[in-house]
JSON list of C-alpha atoms in Angstrom, two decimals:
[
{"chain": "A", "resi": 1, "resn": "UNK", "atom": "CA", "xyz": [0.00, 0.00, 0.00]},
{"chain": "A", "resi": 2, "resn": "UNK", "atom": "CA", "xyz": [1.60, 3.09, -0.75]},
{"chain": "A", "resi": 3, "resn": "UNK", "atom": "CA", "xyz": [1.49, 6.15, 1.16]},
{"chain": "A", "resi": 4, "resn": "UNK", "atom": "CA", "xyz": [-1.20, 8.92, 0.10]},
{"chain": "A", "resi": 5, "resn": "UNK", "atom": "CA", "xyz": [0.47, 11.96, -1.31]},
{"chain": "A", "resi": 6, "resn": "UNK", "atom": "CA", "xyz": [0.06, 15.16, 0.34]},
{"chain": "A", "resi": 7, "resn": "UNK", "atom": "CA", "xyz": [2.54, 18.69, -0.55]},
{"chain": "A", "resi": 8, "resn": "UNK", "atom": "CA", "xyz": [5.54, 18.78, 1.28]},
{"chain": "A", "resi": 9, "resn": "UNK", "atom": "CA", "xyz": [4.58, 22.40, 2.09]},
{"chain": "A", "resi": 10, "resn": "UNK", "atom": "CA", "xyz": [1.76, 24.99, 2.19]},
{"chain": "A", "resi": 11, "resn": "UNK", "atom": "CA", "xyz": [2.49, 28.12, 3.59]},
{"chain": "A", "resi": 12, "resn": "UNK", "atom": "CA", "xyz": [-0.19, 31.42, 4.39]},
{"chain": "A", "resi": 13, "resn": "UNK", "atom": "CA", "xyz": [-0.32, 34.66, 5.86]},
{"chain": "A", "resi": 14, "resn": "UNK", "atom": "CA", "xyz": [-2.36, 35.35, 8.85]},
{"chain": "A", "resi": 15, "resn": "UNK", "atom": "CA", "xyz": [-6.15, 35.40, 8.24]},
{"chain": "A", "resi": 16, "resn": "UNK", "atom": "CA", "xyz": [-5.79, 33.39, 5.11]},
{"chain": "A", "resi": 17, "resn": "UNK", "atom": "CA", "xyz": [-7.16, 30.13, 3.90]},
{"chain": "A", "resi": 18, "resn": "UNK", "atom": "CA", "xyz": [-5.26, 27.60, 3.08]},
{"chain": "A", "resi": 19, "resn": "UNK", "atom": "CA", "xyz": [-6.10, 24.23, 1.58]},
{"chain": "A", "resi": 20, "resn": "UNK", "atom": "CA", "xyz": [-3.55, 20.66, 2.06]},
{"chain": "A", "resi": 21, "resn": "UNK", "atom": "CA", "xyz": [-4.21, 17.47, -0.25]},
{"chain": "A", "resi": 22, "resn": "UNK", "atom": "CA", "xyz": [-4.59, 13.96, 0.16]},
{"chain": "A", "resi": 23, "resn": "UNK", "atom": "CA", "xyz": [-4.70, 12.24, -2.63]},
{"chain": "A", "resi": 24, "resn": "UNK", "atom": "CA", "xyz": [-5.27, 8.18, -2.80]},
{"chain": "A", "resi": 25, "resn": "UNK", "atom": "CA", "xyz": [-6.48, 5.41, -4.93]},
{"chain": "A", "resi": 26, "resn": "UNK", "atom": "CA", "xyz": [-10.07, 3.78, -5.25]},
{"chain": "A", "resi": 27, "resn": "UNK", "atom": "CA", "xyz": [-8.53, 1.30, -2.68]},
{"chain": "A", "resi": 28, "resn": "UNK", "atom": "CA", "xyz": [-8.26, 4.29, 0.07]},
{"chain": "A", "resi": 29, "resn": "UNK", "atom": "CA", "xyz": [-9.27, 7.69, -0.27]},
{"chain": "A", "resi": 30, "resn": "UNK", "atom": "CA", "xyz": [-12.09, 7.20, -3.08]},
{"chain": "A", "resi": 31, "resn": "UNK", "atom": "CA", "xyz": [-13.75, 4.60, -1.81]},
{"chain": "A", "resi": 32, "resn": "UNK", "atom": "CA", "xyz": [-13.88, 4.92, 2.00]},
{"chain": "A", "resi": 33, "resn": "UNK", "atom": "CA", "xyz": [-15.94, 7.64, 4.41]},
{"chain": "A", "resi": 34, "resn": "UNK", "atom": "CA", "xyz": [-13.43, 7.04, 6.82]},
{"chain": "A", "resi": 35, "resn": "UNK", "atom": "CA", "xyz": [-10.46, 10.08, 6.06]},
{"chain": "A", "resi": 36, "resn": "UNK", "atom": "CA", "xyz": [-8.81, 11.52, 8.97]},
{"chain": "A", "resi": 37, "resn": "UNK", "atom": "CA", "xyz": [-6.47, 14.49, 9.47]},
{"chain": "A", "resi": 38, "resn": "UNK", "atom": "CA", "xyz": [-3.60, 14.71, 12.29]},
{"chain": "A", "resi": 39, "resn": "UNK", "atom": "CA", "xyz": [-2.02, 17.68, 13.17]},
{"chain": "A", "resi": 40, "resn": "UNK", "atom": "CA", "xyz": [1.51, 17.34, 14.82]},
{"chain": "A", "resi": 41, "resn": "UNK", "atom": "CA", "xyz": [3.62, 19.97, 16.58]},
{"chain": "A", "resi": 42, "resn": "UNK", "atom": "CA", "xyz": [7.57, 19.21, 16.45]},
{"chain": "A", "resi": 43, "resn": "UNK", "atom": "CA", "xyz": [8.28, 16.83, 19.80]},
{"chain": "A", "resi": 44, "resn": "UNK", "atom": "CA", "xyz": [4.78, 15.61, 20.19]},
{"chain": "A", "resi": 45, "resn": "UNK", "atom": "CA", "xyz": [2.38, 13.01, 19.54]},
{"chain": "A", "resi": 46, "resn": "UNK", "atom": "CA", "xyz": [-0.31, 13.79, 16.84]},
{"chain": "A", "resi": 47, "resn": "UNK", "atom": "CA", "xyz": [-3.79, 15.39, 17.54]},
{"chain": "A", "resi": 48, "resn": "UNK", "atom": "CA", "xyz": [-6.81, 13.98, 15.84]},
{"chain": "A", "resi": 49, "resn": "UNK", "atom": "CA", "xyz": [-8.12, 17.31, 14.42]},
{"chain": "A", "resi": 50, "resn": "UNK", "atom": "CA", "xyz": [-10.63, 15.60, 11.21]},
{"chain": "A", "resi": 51, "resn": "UNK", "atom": "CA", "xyz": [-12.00, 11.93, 11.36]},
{"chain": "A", "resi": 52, "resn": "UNK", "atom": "CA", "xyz": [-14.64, 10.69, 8.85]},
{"chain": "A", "resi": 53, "resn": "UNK", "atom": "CA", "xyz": [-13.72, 13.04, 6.40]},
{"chain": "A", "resi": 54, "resn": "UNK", "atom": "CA", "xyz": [-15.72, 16.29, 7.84]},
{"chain": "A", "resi": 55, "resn": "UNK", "atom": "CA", "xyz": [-15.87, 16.19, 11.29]},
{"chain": "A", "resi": 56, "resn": "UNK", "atom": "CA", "xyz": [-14.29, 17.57, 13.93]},
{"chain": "A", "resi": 57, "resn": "UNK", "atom": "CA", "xyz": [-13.54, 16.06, 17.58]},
{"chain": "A", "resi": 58, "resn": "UNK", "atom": "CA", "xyz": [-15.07, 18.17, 20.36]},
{"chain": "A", "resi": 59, "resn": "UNK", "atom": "CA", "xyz": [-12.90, 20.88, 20.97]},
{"chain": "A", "resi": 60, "resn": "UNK", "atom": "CA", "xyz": [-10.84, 21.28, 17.76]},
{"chain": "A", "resi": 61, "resn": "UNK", "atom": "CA", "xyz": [-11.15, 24.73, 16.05]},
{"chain": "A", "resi": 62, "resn": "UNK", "atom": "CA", "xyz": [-14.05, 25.83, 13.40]},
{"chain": "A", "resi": 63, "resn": "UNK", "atom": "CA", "xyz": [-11.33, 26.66, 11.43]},
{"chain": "A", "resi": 64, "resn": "UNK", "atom": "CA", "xyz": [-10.35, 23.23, 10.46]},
{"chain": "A", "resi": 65, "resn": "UNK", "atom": "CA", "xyz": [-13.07, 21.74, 8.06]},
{"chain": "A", "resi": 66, "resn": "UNK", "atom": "CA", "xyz": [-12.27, 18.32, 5.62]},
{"chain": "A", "resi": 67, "resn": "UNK", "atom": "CA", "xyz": [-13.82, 17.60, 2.35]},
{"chain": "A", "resi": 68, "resn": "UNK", "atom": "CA", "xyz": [-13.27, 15.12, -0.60]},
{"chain": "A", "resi": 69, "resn": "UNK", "atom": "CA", "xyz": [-13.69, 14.41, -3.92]},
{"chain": "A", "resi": 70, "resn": "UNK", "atom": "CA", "xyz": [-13.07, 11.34, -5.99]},
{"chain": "A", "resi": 71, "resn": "UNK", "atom": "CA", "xyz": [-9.79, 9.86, -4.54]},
{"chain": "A", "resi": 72, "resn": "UNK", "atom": "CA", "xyz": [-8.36, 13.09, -3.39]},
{"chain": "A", "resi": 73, "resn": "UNK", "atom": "CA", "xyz": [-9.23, 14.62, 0.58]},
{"chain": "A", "resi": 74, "resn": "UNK", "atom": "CA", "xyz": [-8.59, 18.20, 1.60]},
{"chain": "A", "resi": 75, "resn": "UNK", "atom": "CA", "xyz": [-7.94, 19.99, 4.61]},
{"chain": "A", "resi": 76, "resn": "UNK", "atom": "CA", "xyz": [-8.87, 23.69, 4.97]},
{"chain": "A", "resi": 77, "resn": "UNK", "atom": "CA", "xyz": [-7.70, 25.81, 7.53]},
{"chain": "A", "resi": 78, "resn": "UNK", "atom": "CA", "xyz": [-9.18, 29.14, 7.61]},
{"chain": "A", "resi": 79, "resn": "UNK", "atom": "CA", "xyz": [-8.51, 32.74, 9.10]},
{"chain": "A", "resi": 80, "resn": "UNK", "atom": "CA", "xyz": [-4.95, 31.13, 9.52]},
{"chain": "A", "resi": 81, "resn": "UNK", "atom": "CA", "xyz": [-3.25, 31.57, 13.10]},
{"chain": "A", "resi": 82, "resn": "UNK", "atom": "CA", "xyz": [0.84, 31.59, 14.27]},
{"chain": "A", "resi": 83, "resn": "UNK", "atom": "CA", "xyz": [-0.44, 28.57, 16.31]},
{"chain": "A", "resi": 84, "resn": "UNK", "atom": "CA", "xyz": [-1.46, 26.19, 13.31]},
{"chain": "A", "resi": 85, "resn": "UNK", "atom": "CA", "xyz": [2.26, 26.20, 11.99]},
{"chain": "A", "resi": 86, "resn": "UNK", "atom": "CA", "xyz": [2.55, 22.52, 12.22]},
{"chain": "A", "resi": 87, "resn": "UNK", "atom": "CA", "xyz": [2.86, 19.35, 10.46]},
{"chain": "A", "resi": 88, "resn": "UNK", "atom": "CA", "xyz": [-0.01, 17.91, 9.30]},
{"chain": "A", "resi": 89, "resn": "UNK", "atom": "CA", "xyz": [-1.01, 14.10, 8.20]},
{"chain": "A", "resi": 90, "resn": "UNK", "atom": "CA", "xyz": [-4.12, 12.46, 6.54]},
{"chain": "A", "resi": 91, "resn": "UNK", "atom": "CA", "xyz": [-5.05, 8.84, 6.74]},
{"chain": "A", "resi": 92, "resn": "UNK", "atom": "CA", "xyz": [-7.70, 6.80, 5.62]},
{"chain": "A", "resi": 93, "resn": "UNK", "atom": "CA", "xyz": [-8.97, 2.91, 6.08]},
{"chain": "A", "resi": 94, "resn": "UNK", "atom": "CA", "xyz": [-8.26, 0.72, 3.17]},
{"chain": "A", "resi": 95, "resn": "UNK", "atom": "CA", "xyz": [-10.58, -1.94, 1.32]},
{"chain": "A", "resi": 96, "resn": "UNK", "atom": "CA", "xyz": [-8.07, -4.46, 2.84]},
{"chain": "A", "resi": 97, "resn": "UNK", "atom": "CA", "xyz": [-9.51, -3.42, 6.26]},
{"chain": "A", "resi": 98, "resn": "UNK", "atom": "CA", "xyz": [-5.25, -1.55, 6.83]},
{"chain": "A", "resi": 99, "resn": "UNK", "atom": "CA", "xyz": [-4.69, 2.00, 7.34]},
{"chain": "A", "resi": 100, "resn": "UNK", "atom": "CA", "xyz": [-2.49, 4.27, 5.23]},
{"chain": "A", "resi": 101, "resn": "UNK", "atom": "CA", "xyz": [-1.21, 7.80, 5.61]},
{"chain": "A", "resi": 102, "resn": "UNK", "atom": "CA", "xyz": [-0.07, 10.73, 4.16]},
{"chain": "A", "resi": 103, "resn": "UNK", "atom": "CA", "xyz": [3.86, 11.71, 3.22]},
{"chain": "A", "resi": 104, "resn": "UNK", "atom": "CA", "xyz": [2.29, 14.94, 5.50]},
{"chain": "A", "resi": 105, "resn": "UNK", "atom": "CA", "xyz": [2.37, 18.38, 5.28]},
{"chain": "A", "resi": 106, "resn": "UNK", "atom": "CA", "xyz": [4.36, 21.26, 6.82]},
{"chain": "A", "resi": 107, "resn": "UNK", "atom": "CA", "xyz": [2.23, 24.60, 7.27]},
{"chain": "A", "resi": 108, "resn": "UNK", "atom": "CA", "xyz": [4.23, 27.60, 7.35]},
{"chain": "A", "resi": 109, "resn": "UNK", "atom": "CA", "xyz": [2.69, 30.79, 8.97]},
{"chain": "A", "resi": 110, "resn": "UNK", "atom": "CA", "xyz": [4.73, 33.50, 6.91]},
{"chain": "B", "resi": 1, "resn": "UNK", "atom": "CA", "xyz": [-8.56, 12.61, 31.90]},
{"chain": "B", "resi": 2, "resn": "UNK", "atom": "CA", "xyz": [-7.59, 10.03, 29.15]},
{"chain": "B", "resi": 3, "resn": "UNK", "atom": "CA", "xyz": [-3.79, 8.79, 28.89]},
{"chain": "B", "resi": 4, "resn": "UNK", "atom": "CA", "xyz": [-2.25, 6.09, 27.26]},
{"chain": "B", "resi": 5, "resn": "UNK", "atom": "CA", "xyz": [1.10, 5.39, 28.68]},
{"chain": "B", "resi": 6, "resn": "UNK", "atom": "CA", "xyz": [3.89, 3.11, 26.05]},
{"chain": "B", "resi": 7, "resn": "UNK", "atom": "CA", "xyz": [7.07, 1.47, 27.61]},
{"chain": "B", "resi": 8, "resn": "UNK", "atom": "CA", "xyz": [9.34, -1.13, 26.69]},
{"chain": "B", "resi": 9, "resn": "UNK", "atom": "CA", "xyz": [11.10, 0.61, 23.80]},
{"chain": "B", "resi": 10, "resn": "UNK", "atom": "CA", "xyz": [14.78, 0.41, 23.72]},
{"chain": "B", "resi": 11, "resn": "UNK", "atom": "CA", "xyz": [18.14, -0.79, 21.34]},
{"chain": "B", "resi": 12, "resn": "UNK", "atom": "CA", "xyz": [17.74, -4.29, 19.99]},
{"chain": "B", "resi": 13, "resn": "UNK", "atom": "CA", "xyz": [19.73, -5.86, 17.84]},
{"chain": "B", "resi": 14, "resn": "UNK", "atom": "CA", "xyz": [19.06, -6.82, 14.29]},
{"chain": "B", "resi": 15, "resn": "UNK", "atom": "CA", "xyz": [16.90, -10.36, 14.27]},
{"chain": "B", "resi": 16, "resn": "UNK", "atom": "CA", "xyz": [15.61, -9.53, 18.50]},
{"chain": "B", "resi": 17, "resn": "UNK", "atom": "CA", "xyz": [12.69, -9.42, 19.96]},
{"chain": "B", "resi": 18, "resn": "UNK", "atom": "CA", "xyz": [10.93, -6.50, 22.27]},
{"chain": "B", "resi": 19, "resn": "UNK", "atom": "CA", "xyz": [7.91, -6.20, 23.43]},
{"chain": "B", "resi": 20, "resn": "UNK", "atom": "CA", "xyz": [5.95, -2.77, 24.24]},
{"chain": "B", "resi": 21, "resn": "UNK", "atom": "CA", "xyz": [3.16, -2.26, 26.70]},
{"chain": "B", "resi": 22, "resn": "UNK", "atom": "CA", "xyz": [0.55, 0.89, 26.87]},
{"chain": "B", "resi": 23, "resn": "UNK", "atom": "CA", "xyz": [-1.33, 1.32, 29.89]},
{"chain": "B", "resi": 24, "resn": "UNK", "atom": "CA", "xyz": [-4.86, 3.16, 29.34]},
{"chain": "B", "resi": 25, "resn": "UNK", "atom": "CA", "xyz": [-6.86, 5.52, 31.56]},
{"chain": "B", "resi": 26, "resn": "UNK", "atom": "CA", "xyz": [-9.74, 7.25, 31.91]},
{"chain": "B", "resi": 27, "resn": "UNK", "atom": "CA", "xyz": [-11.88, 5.73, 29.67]},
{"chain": "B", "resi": 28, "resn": "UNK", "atom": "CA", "xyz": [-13.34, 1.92, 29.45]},
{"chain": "B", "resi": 29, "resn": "UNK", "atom": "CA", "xyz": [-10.46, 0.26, 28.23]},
{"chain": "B", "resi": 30, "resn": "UNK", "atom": "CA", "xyz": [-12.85, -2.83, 27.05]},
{"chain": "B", "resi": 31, "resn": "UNK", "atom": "CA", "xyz": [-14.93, -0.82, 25.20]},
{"chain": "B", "resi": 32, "resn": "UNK", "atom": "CA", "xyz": [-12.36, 0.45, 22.41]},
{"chain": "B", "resi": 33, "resn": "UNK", "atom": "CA", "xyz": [-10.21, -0.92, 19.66]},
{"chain": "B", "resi": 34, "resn": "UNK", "atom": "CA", "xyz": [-6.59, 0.11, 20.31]},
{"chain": "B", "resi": 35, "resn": "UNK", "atom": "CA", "xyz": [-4.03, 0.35, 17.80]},
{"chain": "B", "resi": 36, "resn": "UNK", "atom": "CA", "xyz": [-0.44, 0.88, 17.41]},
{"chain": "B", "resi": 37, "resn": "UNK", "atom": "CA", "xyz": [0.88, 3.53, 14.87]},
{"chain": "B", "resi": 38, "resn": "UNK", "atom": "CA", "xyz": [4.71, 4.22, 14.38]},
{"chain": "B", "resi": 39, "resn": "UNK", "atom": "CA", "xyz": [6.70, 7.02, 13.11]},
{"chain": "B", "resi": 40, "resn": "UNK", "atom": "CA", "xyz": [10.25, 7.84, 11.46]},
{"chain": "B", "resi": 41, "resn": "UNK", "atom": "CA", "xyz": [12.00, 10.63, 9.92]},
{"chain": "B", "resi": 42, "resn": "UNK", "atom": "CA", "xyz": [12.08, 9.28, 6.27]},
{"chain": "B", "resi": 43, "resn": "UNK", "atom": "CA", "xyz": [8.88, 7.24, 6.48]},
{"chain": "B", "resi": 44, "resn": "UNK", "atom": "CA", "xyz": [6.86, 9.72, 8.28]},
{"chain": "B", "resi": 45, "resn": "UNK", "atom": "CA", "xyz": [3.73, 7.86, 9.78]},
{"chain": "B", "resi": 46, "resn": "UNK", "atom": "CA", "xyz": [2.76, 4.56, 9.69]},
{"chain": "B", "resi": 47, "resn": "UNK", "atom": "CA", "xyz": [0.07, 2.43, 11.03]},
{"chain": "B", "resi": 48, "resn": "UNK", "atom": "CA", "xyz": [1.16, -1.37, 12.72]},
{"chain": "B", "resi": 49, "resn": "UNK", "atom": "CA", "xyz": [-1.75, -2.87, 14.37]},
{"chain": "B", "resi": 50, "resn": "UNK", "atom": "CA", "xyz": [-5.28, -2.51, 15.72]},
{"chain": "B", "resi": 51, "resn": "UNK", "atom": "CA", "xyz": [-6.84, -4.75, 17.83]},
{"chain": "B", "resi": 52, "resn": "UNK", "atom": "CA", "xyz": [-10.75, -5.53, 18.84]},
{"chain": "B", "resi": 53, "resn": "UNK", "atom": "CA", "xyz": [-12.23, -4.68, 21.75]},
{"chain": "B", "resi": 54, "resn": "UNK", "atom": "CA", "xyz": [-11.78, -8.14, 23.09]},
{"chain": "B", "resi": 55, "resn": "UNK", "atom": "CA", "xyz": [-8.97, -9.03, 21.39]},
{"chain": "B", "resi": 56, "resn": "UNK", "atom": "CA", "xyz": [-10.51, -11.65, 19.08]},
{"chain": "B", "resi": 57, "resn": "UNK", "atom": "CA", "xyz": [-9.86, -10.04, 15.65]},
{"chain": "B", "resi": 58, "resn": "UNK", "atom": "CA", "xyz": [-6.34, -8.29, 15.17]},
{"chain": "B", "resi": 59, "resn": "UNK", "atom": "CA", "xyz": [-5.08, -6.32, 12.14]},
{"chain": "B", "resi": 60, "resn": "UNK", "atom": "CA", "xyz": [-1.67, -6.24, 10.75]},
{"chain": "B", "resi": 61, "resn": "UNK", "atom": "CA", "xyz": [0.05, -3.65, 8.03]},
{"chain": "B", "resi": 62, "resn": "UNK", "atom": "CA", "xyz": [1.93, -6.35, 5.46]},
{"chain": "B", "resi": 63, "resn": "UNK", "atom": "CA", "xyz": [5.39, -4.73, 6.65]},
{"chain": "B", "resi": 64, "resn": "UNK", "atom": "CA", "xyz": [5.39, -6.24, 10.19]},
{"chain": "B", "resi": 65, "resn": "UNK", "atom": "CA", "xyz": [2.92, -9.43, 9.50]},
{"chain": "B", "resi": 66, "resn": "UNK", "atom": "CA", "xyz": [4.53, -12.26, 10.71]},
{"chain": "B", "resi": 67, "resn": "UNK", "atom": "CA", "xyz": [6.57, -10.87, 13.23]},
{"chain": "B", "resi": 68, "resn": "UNK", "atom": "CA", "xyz": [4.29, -8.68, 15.44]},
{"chain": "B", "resi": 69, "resn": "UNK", "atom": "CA", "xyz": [1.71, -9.86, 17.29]},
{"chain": "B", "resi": 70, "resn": "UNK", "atom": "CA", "xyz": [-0.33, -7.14, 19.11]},
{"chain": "B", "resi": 71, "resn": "UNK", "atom": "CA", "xyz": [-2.63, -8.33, 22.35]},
{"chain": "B", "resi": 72, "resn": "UNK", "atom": "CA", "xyz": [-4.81, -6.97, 25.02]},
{"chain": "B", "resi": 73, "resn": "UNK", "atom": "CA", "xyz": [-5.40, -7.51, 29.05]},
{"chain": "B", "resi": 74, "resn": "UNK", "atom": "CA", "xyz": [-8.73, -5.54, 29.33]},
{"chain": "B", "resi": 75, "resn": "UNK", "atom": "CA", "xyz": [-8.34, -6.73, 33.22]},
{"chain": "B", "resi": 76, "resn": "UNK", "atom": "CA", "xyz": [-5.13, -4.81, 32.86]},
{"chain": "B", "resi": 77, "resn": "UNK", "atom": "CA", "xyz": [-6.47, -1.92, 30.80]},
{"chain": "B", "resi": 78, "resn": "UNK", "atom": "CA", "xyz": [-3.14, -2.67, 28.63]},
{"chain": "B", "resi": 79, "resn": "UNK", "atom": "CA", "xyz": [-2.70, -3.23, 25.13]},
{"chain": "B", "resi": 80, "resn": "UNK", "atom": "CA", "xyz": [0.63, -5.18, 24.18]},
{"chain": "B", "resi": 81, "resn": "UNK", "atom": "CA", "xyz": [3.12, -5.41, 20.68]},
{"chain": "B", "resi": 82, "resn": "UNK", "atom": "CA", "xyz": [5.16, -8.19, 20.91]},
{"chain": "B", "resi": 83, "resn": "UNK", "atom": "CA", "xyz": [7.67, -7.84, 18.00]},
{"chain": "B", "resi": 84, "resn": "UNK", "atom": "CA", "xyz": [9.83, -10.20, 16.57]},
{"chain": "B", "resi": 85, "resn": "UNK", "atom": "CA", "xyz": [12.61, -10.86, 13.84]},
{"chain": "B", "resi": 86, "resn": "UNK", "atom": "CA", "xyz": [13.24, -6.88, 14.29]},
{"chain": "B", "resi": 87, "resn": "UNK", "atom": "CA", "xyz": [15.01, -5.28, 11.32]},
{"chain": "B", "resi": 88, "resn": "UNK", "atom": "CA", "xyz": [16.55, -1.71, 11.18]},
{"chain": "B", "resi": 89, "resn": "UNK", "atom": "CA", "xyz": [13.84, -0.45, 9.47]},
{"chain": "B", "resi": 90, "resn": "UNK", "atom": "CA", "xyz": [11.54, -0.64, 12.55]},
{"chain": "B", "resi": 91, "resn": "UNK", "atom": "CA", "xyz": [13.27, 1.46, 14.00]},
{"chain": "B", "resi": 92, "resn": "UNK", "atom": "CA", "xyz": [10.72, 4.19, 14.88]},
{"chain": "B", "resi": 93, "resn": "UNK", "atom": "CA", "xyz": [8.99, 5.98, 17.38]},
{"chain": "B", "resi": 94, "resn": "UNK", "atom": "CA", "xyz": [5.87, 3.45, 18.78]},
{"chain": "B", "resi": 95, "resn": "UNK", "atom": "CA", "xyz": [2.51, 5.22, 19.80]},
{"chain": "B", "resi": 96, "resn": "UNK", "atom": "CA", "xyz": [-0.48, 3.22, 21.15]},
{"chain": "B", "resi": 97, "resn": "UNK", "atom": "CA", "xyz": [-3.43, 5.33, 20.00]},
{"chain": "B", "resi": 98, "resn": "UNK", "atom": "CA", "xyz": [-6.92, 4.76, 21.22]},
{"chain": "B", "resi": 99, "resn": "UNK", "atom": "CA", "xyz": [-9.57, 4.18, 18.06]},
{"chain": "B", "resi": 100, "resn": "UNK", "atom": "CA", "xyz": [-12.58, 6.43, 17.60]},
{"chain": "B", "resi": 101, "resn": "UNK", "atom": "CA", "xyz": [-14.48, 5.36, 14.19]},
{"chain": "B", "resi": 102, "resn": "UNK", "atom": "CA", "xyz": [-11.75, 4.36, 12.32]},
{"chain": "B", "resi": 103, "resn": "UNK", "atom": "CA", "xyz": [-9.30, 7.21, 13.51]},
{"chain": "B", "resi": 104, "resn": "UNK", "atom": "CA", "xyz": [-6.96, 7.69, 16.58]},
{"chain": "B", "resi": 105, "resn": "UNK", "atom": "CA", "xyz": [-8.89, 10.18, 19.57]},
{"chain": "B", "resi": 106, "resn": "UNK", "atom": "CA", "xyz": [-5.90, 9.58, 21.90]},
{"chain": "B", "resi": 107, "resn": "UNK", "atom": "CA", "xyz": [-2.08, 8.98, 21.88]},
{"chain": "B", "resi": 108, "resn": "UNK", "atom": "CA", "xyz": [0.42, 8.33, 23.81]},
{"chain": "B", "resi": 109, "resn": "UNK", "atom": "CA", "xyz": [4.08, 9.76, 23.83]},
{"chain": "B", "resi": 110, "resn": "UNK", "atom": "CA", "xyz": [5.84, 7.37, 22.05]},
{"chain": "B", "resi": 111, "resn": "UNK", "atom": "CA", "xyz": [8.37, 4.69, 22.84]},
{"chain": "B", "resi": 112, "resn": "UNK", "atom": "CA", "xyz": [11.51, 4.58, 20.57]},
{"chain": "B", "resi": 113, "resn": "UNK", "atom": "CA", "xyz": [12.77, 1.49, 19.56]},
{"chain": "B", "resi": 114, "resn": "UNK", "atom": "CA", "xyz": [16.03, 1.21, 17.98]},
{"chain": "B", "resi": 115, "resn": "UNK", "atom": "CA", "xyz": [17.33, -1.75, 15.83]},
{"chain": "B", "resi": 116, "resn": "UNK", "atom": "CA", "xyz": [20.60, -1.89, 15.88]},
{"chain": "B", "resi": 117, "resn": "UNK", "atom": "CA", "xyz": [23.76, -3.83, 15.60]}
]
């Protein structure tokens, strides 16, 4: 199973939008409801902030919101903050009942 | 407050054996698939194992099948990954995650484990 492919880097200004892709196969991304997103400061473990392609855990930020179409996922993070300068990771359940990730993301706050 | 605690990481050498243990908190241990998801520098993130909430039904990636074996003492509240026939390129950072609907709700700190001769 190869991993999905996400940018290396996405970078934004402060009170921008930015969007990271995830883009799978029919075998991942395009054929399952069950995308999540990870974000992951340098040092620490990762925080489930998407799961099930769109929604968010109690407590995450309106800012994050996840979509998808066909065999590619997205990640939006709106009216960008210092604090979501991070890496970021997407992952979604397989047809073979596995789990594969994203090469992940790093978000630059310029 | 949830936690989920690993331990047992360490140096092993090529062809050893290790086995890592996560003890869970705070929530109903029994209740919740657990899974193990590791991580490297070049690889980035990569999912191991889940396991059932009673144990009965485990999941492997095809890069450790074989040779891991994950397992659960729900009277424990600890999920186990006994891993054998290590190579160098499991060398990574371990984190037992807790499952919420196919995702991970809670991790742990990691445990490195390093394969080396």
């Amino acid at each position: 199973q190869s991993a999905l492919t996400q940018p290396a880097s996405v970078s934004g200004s402060p009170g921008q939008s930015i969007a990271i892709s995830c883009t799978g196969t029919s075998s991942d991304v395009g054929s399952s409801n069950h995308v999540s997103w990870y974000q992951q400061h340098p040092g620490k473990a990762p925080k489930l902030i998407i799961y099930d392609v769109t929604n968010r855990p109690s407590g995450v930020s309106d800012r994050f919101s996840g979509s998808k179409s066909g065999n590619t996922a997205s990640l939006t993070i709106s009216g960008l903050q210092a604090e979501d300068e991070s890496d970021y990771f997407c992952t979604s359940y397989t047809t073979t009942r596995t789990y594969v990730f994203g090469t992940g993301t790093k978000v630059t706050v310029l | 407050e949830v936690q989920v605690l690993e331990s047992g990481g360490g140096l092993v050498q090529p062809g050893g054996s290790l086995r890592l243990s996560c003890a869970a908190s705070g929530f109903t241990f029994s209740r919740n698939f657990m899974s193990w998801v590791r991580q490297t520098p070049g690889r980035g993130l990569e999912w191991v194992s889940s396991i059932s909430k009673s144990g009965d039904a485990t999941y492997y990636a095809d890069s450790v099948k074989g040779r891991f074996t994950v397992s659960r003492d729900n009277s424990k509240n600890t999920l186990y990954l006994q891993m054998n026939g290590l190579r160098a390129e499991d060398t990574a950072v371990y984190y037992c995650a807790k499952d919420l609907l196919w995702s991970w709700d809670y991790w742990g700190q990691g445990t490195l484990v390093t394969v080396s001769s």
